[in-house]
PDB file of C-alpha atoms in Angstrom:
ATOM      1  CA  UNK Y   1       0.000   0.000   0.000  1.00 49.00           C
ATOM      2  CA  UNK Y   2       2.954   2.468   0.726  1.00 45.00           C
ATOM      3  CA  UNK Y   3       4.227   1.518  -2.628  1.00 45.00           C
ATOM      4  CA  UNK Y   4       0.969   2.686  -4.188  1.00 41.00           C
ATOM      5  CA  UNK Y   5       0.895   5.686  -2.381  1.00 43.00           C
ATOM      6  CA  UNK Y   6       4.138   6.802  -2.986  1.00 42.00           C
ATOM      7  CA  UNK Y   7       3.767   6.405  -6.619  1.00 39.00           C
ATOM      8  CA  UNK Y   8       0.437   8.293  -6.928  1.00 47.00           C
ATOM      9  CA  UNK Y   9       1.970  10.639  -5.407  1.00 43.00           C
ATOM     10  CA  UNK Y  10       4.781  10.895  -7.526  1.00 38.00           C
ATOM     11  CA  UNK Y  11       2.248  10.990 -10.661  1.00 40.00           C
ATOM     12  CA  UNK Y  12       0.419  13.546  -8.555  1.00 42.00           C
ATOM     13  CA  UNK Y  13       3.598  16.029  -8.359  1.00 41.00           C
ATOM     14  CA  UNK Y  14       4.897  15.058 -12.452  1.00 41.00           C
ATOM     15  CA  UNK Y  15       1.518  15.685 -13.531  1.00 40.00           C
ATOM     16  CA  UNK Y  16       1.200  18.994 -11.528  1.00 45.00           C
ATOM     17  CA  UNK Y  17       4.721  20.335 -12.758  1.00 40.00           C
ATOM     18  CA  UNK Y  18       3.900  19.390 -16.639  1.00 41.00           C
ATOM     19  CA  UNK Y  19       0.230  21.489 -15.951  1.00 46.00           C
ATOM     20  CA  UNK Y  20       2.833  24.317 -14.630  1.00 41.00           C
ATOM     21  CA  UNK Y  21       5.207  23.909 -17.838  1.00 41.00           C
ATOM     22  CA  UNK Y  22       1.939  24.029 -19.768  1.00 38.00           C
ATOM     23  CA  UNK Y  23       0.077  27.077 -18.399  1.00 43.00           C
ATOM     24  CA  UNK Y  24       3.389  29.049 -17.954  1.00 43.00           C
ATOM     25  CA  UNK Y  25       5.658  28.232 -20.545  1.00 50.00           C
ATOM     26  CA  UNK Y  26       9.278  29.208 -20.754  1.00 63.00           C
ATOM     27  CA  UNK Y  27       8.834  31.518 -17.566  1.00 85.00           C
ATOM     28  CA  UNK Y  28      11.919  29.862 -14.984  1.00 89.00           C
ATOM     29  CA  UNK Y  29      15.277  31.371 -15.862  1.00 92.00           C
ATOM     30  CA  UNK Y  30      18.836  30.623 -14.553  1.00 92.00           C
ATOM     31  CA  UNK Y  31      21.043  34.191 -14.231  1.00 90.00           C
ATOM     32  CA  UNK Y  32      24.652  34.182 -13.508  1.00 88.00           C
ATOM     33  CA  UNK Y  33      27.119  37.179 -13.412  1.00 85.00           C
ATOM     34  CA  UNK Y  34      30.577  36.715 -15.472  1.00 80.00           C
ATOM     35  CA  UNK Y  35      31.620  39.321 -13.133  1.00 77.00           C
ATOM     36  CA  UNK Y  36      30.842  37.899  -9.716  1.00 75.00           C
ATOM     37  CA  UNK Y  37      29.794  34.705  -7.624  1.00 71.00           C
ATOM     38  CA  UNK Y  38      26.412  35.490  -7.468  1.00 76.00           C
ATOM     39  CA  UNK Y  39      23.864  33.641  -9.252  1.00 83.00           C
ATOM     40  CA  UNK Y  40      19.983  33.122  -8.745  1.00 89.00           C
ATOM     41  CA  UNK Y  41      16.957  32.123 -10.710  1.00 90.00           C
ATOM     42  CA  UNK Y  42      14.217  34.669 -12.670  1.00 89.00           C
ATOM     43  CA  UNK Y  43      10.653  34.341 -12.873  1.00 88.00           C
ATOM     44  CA  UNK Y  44       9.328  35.365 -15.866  1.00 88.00           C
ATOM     45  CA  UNK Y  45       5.808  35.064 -17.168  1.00 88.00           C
ATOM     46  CA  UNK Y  46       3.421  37.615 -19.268  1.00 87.00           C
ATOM     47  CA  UNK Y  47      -0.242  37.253 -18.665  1.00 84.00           C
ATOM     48  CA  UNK Y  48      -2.713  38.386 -21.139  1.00 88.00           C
ATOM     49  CA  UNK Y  49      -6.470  37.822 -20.245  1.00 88.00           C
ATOM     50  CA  UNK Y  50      -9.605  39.997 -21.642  1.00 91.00           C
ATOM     51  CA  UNK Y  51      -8.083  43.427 -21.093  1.00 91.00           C
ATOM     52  CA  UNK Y  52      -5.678  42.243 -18.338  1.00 92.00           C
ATOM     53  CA  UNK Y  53      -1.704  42.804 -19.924  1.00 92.00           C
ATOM     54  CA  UNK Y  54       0.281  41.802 -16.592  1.00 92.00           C
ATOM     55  CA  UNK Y  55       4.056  40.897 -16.572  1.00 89.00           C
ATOM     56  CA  UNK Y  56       5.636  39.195 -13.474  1.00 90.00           C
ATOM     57  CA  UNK Y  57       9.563  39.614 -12.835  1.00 89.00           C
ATOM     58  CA  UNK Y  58      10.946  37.925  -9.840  1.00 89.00           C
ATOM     59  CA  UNK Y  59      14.581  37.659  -9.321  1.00 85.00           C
ATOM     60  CA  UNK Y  60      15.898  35.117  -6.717  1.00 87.00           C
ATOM     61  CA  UNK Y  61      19.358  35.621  -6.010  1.00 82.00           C
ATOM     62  CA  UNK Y  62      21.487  32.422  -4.344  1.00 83.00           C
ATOM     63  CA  UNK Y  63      24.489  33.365  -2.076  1.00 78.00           C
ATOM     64  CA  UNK Y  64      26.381  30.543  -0.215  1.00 77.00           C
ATOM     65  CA  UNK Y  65      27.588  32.066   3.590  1.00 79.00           C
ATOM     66  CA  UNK Y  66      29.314  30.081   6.027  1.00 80.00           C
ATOM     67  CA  UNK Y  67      28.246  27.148   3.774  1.00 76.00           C
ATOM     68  CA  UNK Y  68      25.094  27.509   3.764  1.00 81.00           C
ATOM     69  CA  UNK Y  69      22.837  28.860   0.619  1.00 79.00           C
ATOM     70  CA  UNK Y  70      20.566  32.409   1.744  1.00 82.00           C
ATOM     71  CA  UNK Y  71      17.406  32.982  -1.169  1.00 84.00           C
ATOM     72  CA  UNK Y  72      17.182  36.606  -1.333  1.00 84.00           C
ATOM     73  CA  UNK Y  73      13.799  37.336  -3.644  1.00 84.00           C
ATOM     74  CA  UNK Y  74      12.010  40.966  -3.315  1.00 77.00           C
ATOM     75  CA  UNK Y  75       8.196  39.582  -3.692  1.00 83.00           C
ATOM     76  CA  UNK Y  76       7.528  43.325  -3.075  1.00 79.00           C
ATOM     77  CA  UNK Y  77       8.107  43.947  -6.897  1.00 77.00           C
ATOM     78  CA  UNK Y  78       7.023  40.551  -8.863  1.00 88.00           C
ATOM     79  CA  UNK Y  79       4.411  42.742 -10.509  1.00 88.00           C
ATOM     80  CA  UNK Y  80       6.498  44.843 -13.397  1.00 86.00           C
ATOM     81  CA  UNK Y  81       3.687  46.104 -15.444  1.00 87.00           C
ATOM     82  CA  UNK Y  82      -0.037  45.401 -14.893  1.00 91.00           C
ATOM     83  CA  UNK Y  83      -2.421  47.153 -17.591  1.00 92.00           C
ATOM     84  CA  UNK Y  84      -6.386  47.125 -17.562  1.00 94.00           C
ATOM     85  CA  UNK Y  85      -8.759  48.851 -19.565  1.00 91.00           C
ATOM     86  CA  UNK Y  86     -12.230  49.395 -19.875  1.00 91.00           C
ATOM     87  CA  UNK Y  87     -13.613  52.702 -20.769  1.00 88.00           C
ATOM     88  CA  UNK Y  88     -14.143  54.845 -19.076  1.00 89.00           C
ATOM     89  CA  UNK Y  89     -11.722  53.199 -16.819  1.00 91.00           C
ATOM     90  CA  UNK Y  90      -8.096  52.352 -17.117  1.00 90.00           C
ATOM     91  CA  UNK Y  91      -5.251  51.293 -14.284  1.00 92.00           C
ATOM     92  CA  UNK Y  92      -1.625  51.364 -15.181  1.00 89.00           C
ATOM     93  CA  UNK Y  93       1.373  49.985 -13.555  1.00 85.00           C
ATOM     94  CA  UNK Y  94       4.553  50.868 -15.294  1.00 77.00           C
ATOM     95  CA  UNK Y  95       7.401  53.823 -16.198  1.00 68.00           C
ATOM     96  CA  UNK Y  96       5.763  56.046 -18.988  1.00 69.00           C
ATOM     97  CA  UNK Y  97       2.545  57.696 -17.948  1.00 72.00           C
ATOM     98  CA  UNK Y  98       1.787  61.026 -19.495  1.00 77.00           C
ATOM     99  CA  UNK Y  99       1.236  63.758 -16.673  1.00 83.00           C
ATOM    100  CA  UNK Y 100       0.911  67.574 -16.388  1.00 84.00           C
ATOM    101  CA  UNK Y 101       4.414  69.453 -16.208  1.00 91.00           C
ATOM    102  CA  UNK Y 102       4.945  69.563 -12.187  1.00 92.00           C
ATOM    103  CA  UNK Y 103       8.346  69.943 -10.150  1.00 93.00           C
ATOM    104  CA  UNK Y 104       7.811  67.746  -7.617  1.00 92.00           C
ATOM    105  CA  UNK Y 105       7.007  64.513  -9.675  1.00 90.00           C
ATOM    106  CA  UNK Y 106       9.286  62.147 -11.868  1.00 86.00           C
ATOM    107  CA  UNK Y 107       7.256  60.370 -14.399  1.00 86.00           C
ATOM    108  CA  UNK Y 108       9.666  58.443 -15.266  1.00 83.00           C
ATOM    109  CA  UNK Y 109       9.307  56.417 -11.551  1.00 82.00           C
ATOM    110  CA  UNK Y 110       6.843  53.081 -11.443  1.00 79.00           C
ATOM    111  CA  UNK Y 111       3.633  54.113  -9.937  1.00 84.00           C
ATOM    112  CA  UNK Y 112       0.135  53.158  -9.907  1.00 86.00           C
ATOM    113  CA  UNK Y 113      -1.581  55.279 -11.858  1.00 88.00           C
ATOM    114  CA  UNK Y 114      -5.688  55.027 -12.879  1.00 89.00           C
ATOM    115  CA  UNK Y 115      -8.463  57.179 -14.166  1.00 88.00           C
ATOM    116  CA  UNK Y 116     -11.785  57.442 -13.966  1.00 91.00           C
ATOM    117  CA  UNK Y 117     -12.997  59.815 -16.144  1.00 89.00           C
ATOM    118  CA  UNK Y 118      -9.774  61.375 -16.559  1.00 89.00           C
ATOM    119  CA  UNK Y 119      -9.808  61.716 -12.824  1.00 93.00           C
ATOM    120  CA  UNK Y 120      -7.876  59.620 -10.573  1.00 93.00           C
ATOM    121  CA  UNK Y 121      -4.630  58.539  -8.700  1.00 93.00           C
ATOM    122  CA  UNK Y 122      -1.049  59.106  -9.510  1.00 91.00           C
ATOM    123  CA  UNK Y 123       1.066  57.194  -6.533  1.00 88.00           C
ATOM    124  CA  UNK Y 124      -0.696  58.478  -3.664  1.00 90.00           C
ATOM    125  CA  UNK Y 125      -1.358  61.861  -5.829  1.00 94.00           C
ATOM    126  CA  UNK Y 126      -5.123  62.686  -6.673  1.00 95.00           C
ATOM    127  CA  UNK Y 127      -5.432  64.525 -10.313  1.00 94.00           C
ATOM    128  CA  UNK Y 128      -7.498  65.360 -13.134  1.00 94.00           C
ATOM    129  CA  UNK Y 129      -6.881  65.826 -16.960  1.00 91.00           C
ATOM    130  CA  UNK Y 130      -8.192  66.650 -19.948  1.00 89.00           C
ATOM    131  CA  UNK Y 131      -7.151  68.906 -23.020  1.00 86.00           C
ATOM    132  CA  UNK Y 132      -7.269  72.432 -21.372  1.00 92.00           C
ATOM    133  CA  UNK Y 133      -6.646  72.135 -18.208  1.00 94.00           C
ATOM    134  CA  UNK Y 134      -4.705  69.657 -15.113  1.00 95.00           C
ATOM    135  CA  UNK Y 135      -4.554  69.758 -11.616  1.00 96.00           C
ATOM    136  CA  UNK Y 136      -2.608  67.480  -9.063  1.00 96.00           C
ATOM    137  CA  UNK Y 137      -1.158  67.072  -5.605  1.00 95.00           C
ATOM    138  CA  UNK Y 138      -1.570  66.107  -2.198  1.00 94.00           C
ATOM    139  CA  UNK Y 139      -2.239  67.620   0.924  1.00 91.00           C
ATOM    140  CA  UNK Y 140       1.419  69.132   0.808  1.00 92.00           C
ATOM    141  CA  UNK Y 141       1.700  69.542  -3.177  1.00 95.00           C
ATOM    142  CA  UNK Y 142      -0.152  71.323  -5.765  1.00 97.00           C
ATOM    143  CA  UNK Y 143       0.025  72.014  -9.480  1.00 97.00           C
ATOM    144  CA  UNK Y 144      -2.484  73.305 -11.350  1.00 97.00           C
ATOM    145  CA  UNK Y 145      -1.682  73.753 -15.419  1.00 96.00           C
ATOM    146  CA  UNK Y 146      -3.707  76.098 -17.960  1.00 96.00           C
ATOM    147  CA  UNK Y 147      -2.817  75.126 -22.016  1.00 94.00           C
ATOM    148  CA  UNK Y 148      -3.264  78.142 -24.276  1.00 94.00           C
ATOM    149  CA  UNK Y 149      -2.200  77.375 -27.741  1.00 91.00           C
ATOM    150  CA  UNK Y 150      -0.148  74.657 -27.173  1.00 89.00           C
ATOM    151  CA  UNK Y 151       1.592  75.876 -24.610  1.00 94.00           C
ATOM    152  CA  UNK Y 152       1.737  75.260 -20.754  1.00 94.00           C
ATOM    153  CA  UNK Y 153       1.449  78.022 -18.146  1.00 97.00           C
ATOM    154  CA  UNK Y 154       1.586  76.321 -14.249  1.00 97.00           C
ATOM    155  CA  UNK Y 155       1.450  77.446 -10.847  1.00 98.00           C
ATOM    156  CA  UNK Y 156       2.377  75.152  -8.072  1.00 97.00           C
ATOM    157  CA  UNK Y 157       2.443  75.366  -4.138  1.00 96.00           C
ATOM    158  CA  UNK Y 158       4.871  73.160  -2.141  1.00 94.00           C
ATOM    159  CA  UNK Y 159       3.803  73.605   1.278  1.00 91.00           C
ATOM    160  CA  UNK Y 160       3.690  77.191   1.830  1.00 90.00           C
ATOM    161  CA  UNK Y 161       6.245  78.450  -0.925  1.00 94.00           C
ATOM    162  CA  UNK Y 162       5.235  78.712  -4.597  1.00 96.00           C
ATOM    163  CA  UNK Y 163       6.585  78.270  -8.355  1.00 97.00           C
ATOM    164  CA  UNK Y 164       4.949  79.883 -11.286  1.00 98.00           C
ATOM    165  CA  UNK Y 165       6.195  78.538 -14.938  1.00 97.00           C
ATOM    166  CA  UNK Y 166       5.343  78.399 -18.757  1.00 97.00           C
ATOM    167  CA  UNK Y 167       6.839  76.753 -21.862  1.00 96.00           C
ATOM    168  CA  UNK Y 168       6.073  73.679 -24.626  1.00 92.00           C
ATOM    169  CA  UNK Y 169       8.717  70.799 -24.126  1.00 90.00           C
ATOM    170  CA  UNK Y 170      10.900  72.929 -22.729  1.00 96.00           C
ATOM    171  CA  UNK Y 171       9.827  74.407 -19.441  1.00 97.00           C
ATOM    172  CA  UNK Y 172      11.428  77.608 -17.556  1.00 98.00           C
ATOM    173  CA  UNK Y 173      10.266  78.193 -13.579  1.00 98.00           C
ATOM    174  CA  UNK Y 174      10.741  80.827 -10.635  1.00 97.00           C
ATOM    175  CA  UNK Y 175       9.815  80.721  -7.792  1.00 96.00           C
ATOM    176  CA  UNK Y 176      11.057  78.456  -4.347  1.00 93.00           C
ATOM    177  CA  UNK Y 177      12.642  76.474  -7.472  1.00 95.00           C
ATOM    178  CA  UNK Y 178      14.214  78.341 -10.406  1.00 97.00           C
ATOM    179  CA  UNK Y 179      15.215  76.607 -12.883  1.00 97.00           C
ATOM    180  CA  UNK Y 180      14.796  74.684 -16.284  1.00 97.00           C
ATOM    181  CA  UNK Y 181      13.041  71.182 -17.695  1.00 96.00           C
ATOM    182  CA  UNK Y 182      12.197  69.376 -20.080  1.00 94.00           C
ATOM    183  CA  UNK Y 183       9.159  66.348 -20.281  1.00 91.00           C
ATOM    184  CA  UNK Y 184       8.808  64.650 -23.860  1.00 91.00           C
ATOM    185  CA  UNK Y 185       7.246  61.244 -23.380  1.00 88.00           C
ATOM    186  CA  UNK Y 186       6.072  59.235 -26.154  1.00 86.00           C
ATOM    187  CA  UNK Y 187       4.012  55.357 -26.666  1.00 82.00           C
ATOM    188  CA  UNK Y 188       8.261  54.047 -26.395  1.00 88.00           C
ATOM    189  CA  UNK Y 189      10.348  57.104 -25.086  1.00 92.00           C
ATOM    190  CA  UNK Y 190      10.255  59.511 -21.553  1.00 91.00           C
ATOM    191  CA  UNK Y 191      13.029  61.904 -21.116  1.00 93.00           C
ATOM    192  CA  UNK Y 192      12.663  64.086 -17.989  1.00 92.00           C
ATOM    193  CA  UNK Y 193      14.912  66.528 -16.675  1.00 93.00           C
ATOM    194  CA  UNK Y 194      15.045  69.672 -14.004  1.00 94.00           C
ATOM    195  CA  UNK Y 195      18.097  71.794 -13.704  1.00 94.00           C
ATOM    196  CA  UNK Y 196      17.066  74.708 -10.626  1.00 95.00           C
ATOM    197  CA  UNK Y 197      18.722  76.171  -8.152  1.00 95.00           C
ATOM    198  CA  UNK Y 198      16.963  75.759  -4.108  1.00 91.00           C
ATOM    199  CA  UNK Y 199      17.811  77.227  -1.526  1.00 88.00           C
ATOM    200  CA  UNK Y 200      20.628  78.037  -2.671  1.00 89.00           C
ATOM    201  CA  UNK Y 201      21.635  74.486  -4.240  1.00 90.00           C
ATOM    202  CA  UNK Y 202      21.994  73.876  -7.570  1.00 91.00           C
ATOM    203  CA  UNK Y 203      20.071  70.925  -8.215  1.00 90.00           C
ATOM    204  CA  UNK Y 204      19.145  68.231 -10.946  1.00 89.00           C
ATOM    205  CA  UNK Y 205      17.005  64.743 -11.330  1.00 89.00           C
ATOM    206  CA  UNK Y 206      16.114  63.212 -14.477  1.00 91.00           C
ATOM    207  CA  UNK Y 207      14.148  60.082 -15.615  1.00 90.00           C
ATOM    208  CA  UNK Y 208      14.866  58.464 -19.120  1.00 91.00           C
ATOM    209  CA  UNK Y 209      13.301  55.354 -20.641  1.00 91.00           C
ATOM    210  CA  UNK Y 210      13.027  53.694 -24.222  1.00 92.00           C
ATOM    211  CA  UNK Y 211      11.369  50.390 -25.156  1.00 89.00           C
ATOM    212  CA  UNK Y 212      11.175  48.296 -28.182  1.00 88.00           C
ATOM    213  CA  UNK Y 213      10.077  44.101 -28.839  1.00 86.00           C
ATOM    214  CA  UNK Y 214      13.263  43.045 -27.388  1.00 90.00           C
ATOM    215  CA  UNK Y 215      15.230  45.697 -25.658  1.00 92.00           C
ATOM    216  CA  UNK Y 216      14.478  48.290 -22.552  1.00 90.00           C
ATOM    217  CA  UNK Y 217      16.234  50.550 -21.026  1.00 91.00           C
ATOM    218  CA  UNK Y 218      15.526  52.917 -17.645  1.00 89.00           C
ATOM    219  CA  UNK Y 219      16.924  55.640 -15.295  1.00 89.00           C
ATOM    220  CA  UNK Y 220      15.648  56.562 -12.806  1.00 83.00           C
ATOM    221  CA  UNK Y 221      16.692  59.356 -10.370  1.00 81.00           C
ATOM    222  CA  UNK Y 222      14.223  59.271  -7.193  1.00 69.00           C
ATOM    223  CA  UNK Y 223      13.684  62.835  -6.097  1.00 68.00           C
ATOM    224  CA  UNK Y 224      13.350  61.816  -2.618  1.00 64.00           C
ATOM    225  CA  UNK Y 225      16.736  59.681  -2.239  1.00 67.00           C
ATOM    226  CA  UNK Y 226      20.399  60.248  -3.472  1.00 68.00           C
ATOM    227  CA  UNK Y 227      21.215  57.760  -6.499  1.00 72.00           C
ATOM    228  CA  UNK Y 228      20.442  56.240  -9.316  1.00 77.00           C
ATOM    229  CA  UNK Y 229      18.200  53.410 -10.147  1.00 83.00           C
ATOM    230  CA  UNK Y 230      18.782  51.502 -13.619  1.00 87.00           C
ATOM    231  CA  UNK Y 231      17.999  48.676 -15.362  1.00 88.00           C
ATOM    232  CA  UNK Y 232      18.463  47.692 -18.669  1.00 90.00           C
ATOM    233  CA  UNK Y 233      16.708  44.244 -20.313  1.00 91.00           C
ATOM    234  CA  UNK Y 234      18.259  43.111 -23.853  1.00 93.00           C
ATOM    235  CA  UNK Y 235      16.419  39.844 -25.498  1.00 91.00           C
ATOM    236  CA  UNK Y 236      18.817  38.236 -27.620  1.00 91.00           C
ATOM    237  CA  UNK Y 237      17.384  35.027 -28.919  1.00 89.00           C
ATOM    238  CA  UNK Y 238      15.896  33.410 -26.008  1.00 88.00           C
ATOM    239  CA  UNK Y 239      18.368  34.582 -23.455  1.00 91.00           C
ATOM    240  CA  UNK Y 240      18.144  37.958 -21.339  1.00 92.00           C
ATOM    241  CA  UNK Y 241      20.761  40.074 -20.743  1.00 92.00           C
ATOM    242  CA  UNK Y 242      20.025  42.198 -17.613  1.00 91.00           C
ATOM    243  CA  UNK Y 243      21.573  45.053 -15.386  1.00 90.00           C
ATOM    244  CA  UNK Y 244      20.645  46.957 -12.863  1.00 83.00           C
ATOM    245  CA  UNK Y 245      21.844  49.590 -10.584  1.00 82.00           C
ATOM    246  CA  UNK Y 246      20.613  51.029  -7.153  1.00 76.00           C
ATOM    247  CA  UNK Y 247      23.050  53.698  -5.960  1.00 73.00           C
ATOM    248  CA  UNK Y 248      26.340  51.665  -5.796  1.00 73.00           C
ATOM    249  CA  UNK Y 249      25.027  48.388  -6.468  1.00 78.00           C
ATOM    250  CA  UNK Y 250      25.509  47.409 -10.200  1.00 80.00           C
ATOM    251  CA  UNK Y 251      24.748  43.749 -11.274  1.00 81.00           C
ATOM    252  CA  UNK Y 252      24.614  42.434 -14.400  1.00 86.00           C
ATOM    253  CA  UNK Y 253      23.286  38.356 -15.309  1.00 89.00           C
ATOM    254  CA  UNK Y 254      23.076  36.728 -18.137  1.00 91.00           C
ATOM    255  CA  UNK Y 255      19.633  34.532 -18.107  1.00 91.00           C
ATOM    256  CA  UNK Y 256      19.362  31.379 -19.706  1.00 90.00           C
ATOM    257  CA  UNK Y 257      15.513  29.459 -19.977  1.00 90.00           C
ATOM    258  CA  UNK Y 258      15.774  26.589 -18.032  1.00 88.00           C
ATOM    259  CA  UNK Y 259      11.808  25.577 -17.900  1.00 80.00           C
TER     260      UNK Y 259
END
């Protein structure tokens, strides 16, 4: 009777992990570094369903110490993009998002953004949008932006100090922040960029990121940190190439599909 048992469940588990292979695919990677001992495993899988577009990421990194292997996986960011549509509401998870011209936000950072009715939540940001005129902000920051002709006139309040600005692309501000920037964001392309000068600091931050099929590449400068964040994701075949870089830290792995 053991015998039996053990056998089922044998068939139980084979049968289970060929359903797996089945319903995800190629999804389980193996990454390695040629430039370091660290090595790990990726979880990749895209999910399409009705209007659901979802992509999971999960790296697992493996590090033997004192002999013994440590599993170091961030299940805080397995989502990477989640997109849902249905007029007249849509719910985005990912780096290019177009939003009004503001100082205080990098829209180039991975936020959860939805609308309802061209109203809705940026991060933890409430705004509204249409063709003539924006508003966002929180109980600490405002913008609110005016478009005459094509072109962008702003006012924004940072707790009690304010910034008034204008310009198409190309953005000039005075104000608590005096400065420059620039916010071109296309279906593949953000560039975002703020050159001003704070109390008495010259400052800058930036976000930059271009897709295509096979290839994607961010920056990410977090307004509230010092740093960069990076990552870059090159399909070659059906191997990834990946970097990344958070302040100091810079890894890159080469991932090969393993299931």
């Amino acid at each position: 009777m053991k015998k039996v048992k053990y056998v089922s469940l044998l068939l139980l588990v084979m049968l289970s992990l060929m359903n797996i292979n089945f319903v995800f695919g190629e999804a389980l990677f193996f990454n390695v570094s040629p430039f370091d001992n660290v090595y790990g495993f990726t979880l990749r899988y895209n999910f399409n369903f009705w209007k659901f577009d979802v992509r999971f990421y999960l790296p697992v990194d493996v590090k033997i110490k004192m002999g013994f292997p440590q599993i170091d996986a961030k299940f805080s960011d397995i989502i990477d993009k989640f997109h849902f549509e249905d007029y007249p509401y849509k719910v985005t998870y990912d780096f290019i998002n177009q939003i009004p011209f503001t100082t205080f936000i990098n829209p180039a950072q991975k936020v959860w953004y939805s609308t309802w009715l061209k109203a809705g939540y940026y991060g933890d940001k409430l705004f509204y949008i249409d063709d003539n005129f924006s508003i966002i902000g929180d109980s600490k920051n405002l913008n609110v932006s005016l478009n005459i002709l094509g072109y962008t006139l702003f006012v924004e309040k940072i707790d009690n100090n304010y910034i008034f600005g204008a310009g198409k692309g190309i953005y000039a501000f005075f104000g608590n922040k005096s400065g420059m920037g620039i916010n071109y964001v296309k279906e593949s392309l953000l560039i975002y960029y703020l050159l001003y000068l704070a109390d008495g600091k010259i400052n800058s931050e930036f976000g930059f990121s271009l897709k295509g099929d096979n290839f994607e590449f961010n920056i990410v400068n977090n307004i509230n940190s010092p740093g960069i964040n990076g990552s870059i994701v090159w399909k070659v075949g059906e191997i990834y190439v990946v970097g990344r870089q958070q302040g100091e830290k810079v890894r890159l792995a080469v991932e090969f599909p393993i299931w």
